[in-house]
Coordinates of C-alpha atoms in Angstrom, one line a residue:
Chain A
X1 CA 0.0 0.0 0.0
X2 CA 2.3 2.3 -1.3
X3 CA -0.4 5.6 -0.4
X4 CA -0.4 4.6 3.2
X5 CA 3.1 4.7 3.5
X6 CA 2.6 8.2 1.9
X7 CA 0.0 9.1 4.4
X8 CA 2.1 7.9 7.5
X9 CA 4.9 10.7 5.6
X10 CA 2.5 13.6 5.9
X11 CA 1.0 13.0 9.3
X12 CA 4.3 12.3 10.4
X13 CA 4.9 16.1 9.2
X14 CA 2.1 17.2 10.8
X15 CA 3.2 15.6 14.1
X16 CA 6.8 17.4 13.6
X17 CA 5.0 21.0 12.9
X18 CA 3.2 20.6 16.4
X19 CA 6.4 19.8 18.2
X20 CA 8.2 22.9 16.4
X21 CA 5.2 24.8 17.3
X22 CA 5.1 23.1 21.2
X23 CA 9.0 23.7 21.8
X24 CA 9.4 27.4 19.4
X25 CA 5.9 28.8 21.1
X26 CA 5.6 30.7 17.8
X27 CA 2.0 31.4 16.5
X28 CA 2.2 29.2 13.1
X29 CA -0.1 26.4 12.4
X30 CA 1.1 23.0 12.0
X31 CA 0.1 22.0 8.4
X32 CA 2.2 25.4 7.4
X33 CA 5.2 24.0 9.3
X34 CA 5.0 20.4 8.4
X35 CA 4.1 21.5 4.5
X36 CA 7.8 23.6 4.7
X37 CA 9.3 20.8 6.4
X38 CA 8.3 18.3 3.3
X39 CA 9.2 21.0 0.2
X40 CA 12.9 20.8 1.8
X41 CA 12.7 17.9 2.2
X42 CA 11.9 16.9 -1.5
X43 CA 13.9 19.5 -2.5
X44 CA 17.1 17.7 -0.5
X45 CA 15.7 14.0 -2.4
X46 CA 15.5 15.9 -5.8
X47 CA 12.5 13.9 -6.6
X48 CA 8.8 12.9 -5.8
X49 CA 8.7 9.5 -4.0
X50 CA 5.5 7.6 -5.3
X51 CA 4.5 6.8 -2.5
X52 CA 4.0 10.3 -1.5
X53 CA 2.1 11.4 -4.4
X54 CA -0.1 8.9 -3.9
X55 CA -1.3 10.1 -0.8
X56 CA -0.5 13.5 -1.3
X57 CA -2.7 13.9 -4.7
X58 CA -5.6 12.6 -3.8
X59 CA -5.4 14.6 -0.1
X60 CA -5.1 17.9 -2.9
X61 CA -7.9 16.7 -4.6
X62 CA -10.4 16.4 -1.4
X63 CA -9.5 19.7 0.0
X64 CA -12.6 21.2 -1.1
X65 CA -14.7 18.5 0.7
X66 CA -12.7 19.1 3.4
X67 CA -13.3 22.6 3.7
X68 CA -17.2 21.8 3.2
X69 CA -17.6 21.7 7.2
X70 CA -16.8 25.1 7.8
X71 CA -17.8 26.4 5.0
X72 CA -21.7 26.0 6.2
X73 CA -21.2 27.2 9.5
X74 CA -20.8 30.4 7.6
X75 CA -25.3 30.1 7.2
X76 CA -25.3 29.8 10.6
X77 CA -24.0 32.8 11.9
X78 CA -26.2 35.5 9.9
X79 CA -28.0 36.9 12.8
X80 CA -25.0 36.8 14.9
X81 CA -23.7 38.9 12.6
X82 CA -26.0 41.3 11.4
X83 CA -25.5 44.7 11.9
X84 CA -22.1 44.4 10.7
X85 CA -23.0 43.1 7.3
X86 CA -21.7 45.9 5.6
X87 CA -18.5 46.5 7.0
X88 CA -17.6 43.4 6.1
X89 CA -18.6 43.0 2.8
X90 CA -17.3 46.5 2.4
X91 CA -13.7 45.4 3.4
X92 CA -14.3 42.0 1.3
X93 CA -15.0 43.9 -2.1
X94 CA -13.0 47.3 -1.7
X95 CA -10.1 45.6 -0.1
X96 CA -9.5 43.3 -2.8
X97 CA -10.5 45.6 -5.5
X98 CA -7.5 47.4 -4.2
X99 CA -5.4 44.7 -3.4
X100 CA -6.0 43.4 -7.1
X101 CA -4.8 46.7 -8.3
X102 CA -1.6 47.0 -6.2
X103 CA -0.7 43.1 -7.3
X104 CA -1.2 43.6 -11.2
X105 CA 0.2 47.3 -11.4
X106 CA 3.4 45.8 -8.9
X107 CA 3.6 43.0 -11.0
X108 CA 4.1 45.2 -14.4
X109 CA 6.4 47.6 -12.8
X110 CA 9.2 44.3 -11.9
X111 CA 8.4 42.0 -14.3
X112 CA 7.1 43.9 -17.3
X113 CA 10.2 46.0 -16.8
X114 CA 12.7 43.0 -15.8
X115 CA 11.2 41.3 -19.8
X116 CA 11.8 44.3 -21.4
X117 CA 15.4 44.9 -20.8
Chain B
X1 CA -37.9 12.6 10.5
X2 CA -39.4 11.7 13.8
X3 CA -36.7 12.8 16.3
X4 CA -36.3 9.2 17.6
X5 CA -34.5 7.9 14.6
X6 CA -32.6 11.2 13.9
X7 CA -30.9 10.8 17.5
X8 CA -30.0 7.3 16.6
X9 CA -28.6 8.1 12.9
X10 CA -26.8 11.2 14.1
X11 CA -25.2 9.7 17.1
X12 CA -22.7 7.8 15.0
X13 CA -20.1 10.5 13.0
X14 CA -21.2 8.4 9.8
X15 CA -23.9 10.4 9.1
X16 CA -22.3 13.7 8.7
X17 CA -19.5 12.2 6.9
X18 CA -22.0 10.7 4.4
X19 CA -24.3 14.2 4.4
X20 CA -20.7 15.9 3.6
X21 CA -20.2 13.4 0.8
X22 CA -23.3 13.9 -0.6
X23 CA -23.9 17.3 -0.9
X24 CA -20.0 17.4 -2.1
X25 CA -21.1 15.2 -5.0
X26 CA -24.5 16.5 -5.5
X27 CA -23.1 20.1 -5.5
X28 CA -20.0 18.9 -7.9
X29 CA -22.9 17.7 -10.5
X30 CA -25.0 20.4 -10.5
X31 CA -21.8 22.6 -10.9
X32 CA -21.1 20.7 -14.1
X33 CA -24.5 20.8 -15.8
X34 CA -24.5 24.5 -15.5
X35 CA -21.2 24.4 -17.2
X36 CA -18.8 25.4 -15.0
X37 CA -20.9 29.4 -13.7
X38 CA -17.2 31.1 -12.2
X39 CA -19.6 33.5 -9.8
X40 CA -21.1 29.6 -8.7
X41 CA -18.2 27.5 -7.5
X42 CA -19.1 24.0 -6.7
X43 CA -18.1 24.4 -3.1
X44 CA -20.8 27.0 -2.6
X45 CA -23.5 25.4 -4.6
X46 CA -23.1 22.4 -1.8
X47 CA -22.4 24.5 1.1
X48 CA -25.7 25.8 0.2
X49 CA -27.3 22.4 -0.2
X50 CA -25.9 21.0 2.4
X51 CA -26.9 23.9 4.8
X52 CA -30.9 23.0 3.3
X53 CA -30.1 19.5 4.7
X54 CA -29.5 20.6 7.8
X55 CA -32.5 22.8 8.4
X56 CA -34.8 20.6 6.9
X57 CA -33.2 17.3 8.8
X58 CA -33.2 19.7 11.9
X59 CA -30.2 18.8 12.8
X60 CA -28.2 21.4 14.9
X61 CA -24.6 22.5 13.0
X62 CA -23.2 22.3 16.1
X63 CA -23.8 18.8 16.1
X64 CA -23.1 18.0 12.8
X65 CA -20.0 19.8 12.8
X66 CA -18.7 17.2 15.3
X67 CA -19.2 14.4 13.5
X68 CA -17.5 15.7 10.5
X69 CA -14.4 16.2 12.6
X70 CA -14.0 12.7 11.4
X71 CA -13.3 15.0 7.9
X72 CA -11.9 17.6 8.8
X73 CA -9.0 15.8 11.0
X74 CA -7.3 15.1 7.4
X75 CA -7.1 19.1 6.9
X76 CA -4.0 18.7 9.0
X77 CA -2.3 16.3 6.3
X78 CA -3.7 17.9 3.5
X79 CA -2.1 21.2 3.9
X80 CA 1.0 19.3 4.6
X81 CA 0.5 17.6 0.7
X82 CA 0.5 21.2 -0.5
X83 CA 4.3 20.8 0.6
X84 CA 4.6 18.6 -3.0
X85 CA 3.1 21.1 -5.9
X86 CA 5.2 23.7 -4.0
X87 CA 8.4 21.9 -4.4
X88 CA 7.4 21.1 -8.4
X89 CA 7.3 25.0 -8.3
X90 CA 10.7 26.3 -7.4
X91 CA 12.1 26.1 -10.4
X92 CA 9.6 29.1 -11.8
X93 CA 10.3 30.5 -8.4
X94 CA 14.3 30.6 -9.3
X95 CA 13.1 31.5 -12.5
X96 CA 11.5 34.8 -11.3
X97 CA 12.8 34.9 -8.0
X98 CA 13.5 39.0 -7.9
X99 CA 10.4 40.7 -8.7
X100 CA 8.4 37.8 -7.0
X101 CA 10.7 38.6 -3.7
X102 CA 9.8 42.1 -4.0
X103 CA 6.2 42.2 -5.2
X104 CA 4.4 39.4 -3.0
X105 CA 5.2 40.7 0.4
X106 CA 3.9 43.8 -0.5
X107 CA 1.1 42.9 -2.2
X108 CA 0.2 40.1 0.3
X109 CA 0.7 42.5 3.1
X110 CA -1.7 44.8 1.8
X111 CA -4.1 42.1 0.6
X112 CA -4.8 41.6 4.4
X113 CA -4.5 45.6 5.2
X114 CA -6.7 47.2 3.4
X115 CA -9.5 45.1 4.3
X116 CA -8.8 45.3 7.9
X117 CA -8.7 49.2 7.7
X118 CA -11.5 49.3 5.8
X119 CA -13.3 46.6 8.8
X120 CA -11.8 48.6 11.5
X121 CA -12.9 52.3 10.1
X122 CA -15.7 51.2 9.4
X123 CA -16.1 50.0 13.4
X124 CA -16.1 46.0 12.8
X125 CA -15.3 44.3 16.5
X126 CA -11.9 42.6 16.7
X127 CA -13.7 39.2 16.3
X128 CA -14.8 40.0 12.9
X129 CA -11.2 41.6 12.2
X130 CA -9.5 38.8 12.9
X131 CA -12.4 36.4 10.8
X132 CA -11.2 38.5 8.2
X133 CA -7.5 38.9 8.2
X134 CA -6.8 35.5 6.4
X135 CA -9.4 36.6 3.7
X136 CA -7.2 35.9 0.5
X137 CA -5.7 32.6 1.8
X138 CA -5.9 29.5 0.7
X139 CA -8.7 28.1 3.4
X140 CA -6.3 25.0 4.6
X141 CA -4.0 27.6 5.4
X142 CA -6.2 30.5 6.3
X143 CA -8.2 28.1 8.5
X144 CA -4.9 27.8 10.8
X145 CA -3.9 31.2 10.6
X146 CA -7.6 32.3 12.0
X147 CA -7.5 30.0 14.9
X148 CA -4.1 31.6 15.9
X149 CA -5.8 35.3 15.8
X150 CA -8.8 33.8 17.4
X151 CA -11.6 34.9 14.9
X152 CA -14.5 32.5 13.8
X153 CA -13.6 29.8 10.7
X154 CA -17.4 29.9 9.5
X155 CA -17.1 34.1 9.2
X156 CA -13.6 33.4 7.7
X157 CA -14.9 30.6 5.3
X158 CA -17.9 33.3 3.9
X159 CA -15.2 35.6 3.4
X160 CA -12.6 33.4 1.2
X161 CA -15.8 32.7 -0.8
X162 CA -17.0 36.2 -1.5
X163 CA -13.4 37.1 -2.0
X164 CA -12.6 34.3 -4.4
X165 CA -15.4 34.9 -6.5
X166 CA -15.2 38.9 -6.6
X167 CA -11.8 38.4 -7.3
X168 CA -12.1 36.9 -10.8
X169 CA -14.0 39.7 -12.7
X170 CA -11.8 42.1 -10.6
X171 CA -8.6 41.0 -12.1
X172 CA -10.0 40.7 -15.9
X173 CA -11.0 44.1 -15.4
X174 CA -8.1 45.7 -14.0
X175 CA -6.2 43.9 -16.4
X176 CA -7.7 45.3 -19.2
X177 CA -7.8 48.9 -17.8
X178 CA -3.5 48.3 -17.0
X179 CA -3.3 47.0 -20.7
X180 CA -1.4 43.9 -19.4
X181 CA -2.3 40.7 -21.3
X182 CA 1.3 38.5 -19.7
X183 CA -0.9 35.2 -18.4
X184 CA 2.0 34.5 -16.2
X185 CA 1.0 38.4 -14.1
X186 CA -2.9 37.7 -14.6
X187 CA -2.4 34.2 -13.2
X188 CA -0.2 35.3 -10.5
X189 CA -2.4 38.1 -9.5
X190 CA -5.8 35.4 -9.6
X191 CA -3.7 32.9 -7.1
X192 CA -2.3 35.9 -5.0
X193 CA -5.8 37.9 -4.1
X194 CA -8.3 34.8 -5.0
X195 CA -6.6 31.5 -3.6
X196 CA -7.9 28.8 -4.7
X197 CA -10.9 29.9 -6.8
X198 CA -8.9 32.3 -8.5
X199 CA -6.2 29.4 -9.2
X200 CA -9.4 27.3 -10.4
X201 CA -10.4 30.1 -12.9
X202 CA -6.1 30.5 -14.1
X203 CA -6.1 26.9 -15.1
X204 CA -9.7 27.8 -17.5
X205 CA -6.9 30.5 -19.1
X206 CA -4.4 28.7 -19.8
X207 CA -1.7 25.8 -18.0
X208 CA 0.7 29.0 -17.8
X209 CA -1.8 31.3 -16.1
X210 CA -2.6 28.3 -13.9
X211 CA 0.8 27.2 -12.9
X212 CA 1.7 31.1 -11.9
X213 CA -1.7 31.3 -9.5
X214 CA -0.9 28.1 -7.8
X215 CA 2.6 30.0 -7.5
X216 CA 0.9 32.9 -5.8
X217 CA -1.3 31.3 -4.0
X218 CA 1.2 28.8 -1.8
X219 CA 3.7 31.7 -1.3
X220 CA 0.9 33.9 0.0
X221 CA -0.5 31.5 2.3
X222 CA 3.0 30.7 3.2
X223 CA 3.9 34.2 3.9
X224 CA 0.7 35.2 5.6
X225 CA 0.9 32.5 8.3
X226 CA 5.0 32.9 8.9
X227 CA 3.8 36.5 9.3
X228 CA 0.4 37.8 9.8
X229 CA 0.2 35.8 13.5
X230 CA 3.2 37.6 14.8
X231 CA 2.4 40.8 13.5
X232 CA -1.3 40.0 15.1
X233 CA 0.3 39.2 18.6
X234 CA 2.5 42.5 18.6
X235 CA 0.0 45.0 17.3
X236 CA -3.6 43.6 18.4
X237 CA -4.1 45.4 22.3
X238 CA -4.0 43.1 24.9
X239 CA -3.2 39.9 22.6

């Protein structure tokens, strides 16, 4: 079962990130640390084992089932939230109109410029 | 459903696991015979289905949210698996490593700013604030970086998803108005502000577009939860 041997990899990661995060007391979340911890360590190999990516792949694939959970709660909390509707969807829509602005018009400044020369 | 057999069904985990399937398969069909709406992803078409369950089931999302921890446990491992597409990345990172250095702090930074100074003008609590900081993060990620801050993961999913979606027109607007038509900067830009819907919508533009927004989108979330906790614990009063 070459994906369980894959799976044992990443919640062996996992595991790791919370002792980092137990011993370092910093505020990172454990996925983040254990998903940093298995770049290097494939960038170290040079390669993709199979085994990996044959847990790791379908994992990818399932996040947005994954995500399904929380995503409803979201229905949930209208009342608790109402009254402050539209400062929130006023930071949601003007923020990342801005933000989308700042990315592409960075984005053409250093790269745009960096093709040209 | 007389309540008698909901309390038996609902006392084993199984049945929310098997509600969350459903409505994830259900709401993945229904997303591909309206061909693929960009404003609809599938993920809210069976959020909202699978919300309608709920109510009409009566079943408390309190309690179903517990039995689909047996779900969400494998978040942990998941986001670790993002580890593996990052790695098949660096060599576009090495490829483009200096503007990419200089532009996605900034503009990851101030993809979290400026909606929390628009939130905090406008007088949101620091609850809602910090629901809202992780907004254009990819939600594996952002679901972690929320619980450091202490806001609420439903609040914080509702706002990946209205961000996601708003981000998509955004971008092909701006775009246009900028006169930029480089796939590698539009895709970059989609993955950057619009996670993973916005990387969704990059792989509909081209492979290119697609392989730049998955770019954008690990090294936000990657930046954003090395840095938006700390700055969090030193700036937010009394955290």
């Amino acid at each position: 079962m070459p994906a369980l041997n894959g799976l044992l990899w990443l919640i062996g990661y996992w595991l790791i990130g919370e002792v980092v995060i137990h011993f370092s007391g910093l505020p990172f979340s454990s996925g983040v640390v254990g998903m940093l911890l298995l770049c290097a360590t494939l960038a170290v190999l040079g390669r993709v084992p199979s085994s990996l990516a044959a847990a790791a792949q379908p994992l990818i694939a399932l996040l947005a089932m994954l995500i399904m959970p929380g995503v409803v709660g979201v229905f949930f909390i209208l009342d608790e939230l109402a009254g402050q509707w539209f400062a929130i969807l006023s930071a949601l829509l003007l923020g990342t109109l801005l933000s989308v602005i700042t990315t592409l018009w960075l984005l053409q400044r250093l790269i745009g410029r960096s093709d040209a020369q | 459903m007389p309540s008698n057999v909901l309390s038996t069904l609902t006392s084993t985990p199984l049945f929310a696991v098997g509600l969350t399937l459903a409505a994830y398969l259900l709401g993945s069909l229904l997303f591909k015979r309206l061909r693929n709406p960009s404003w609809l992803p599938a993920i809210l078409i069976a959020a909202l289905l699978l919300a309608a369950a709920l109510v009409a089931i009566g079943l408390p999302y309190a309690t179903y949210y517990q039995g689909a921890t047996w779900l969400t446990i494998l978040l942990g491992p998941a986001t670790v698996a993002l580890g593996m597409p990052l790695y098949q990345q660096l060599p576009r990172i090495r490829e483009l490593w200096q503007p990419l250095a200089l532009c996605l702090p900034i503009a990851a930074a101030l993809a979290a700013c400026y909606a929390l100074g628009i939130a905090w003008v406008m007088g949101a609590s620091p609850a809602i604030l910090a629901s809202l900081a992780a907004k254009s993060v990819t939600a594996p990620i952002a679901i972690g970086i929320t619980e450091q801050l202490g806001g609420n993961i439903a609040l914080l999913m509702g706002a990946l998803l209205v961000t996601g979606v708003v981000t998509i027109p955004l971008v092909s607007v701006v775009a246009r108005l900028l006169t930029i038509t480089d796939e590698r900067l539009i895709g970059f830009a989609l993955g950057l502000n619009g996670h993973a819907i916005g990387t969704v919508r990059a792989f509909e533009i081209s492979p290119t577009a697609g392989a730049f927004a998955s770019l954008g989108m690990s090294l936000t979330g990657i930046f954003t939860a090395l840095l938006l906790p700390l700055a969090w614990r030193l700036i937010s009063p009394g955290g």
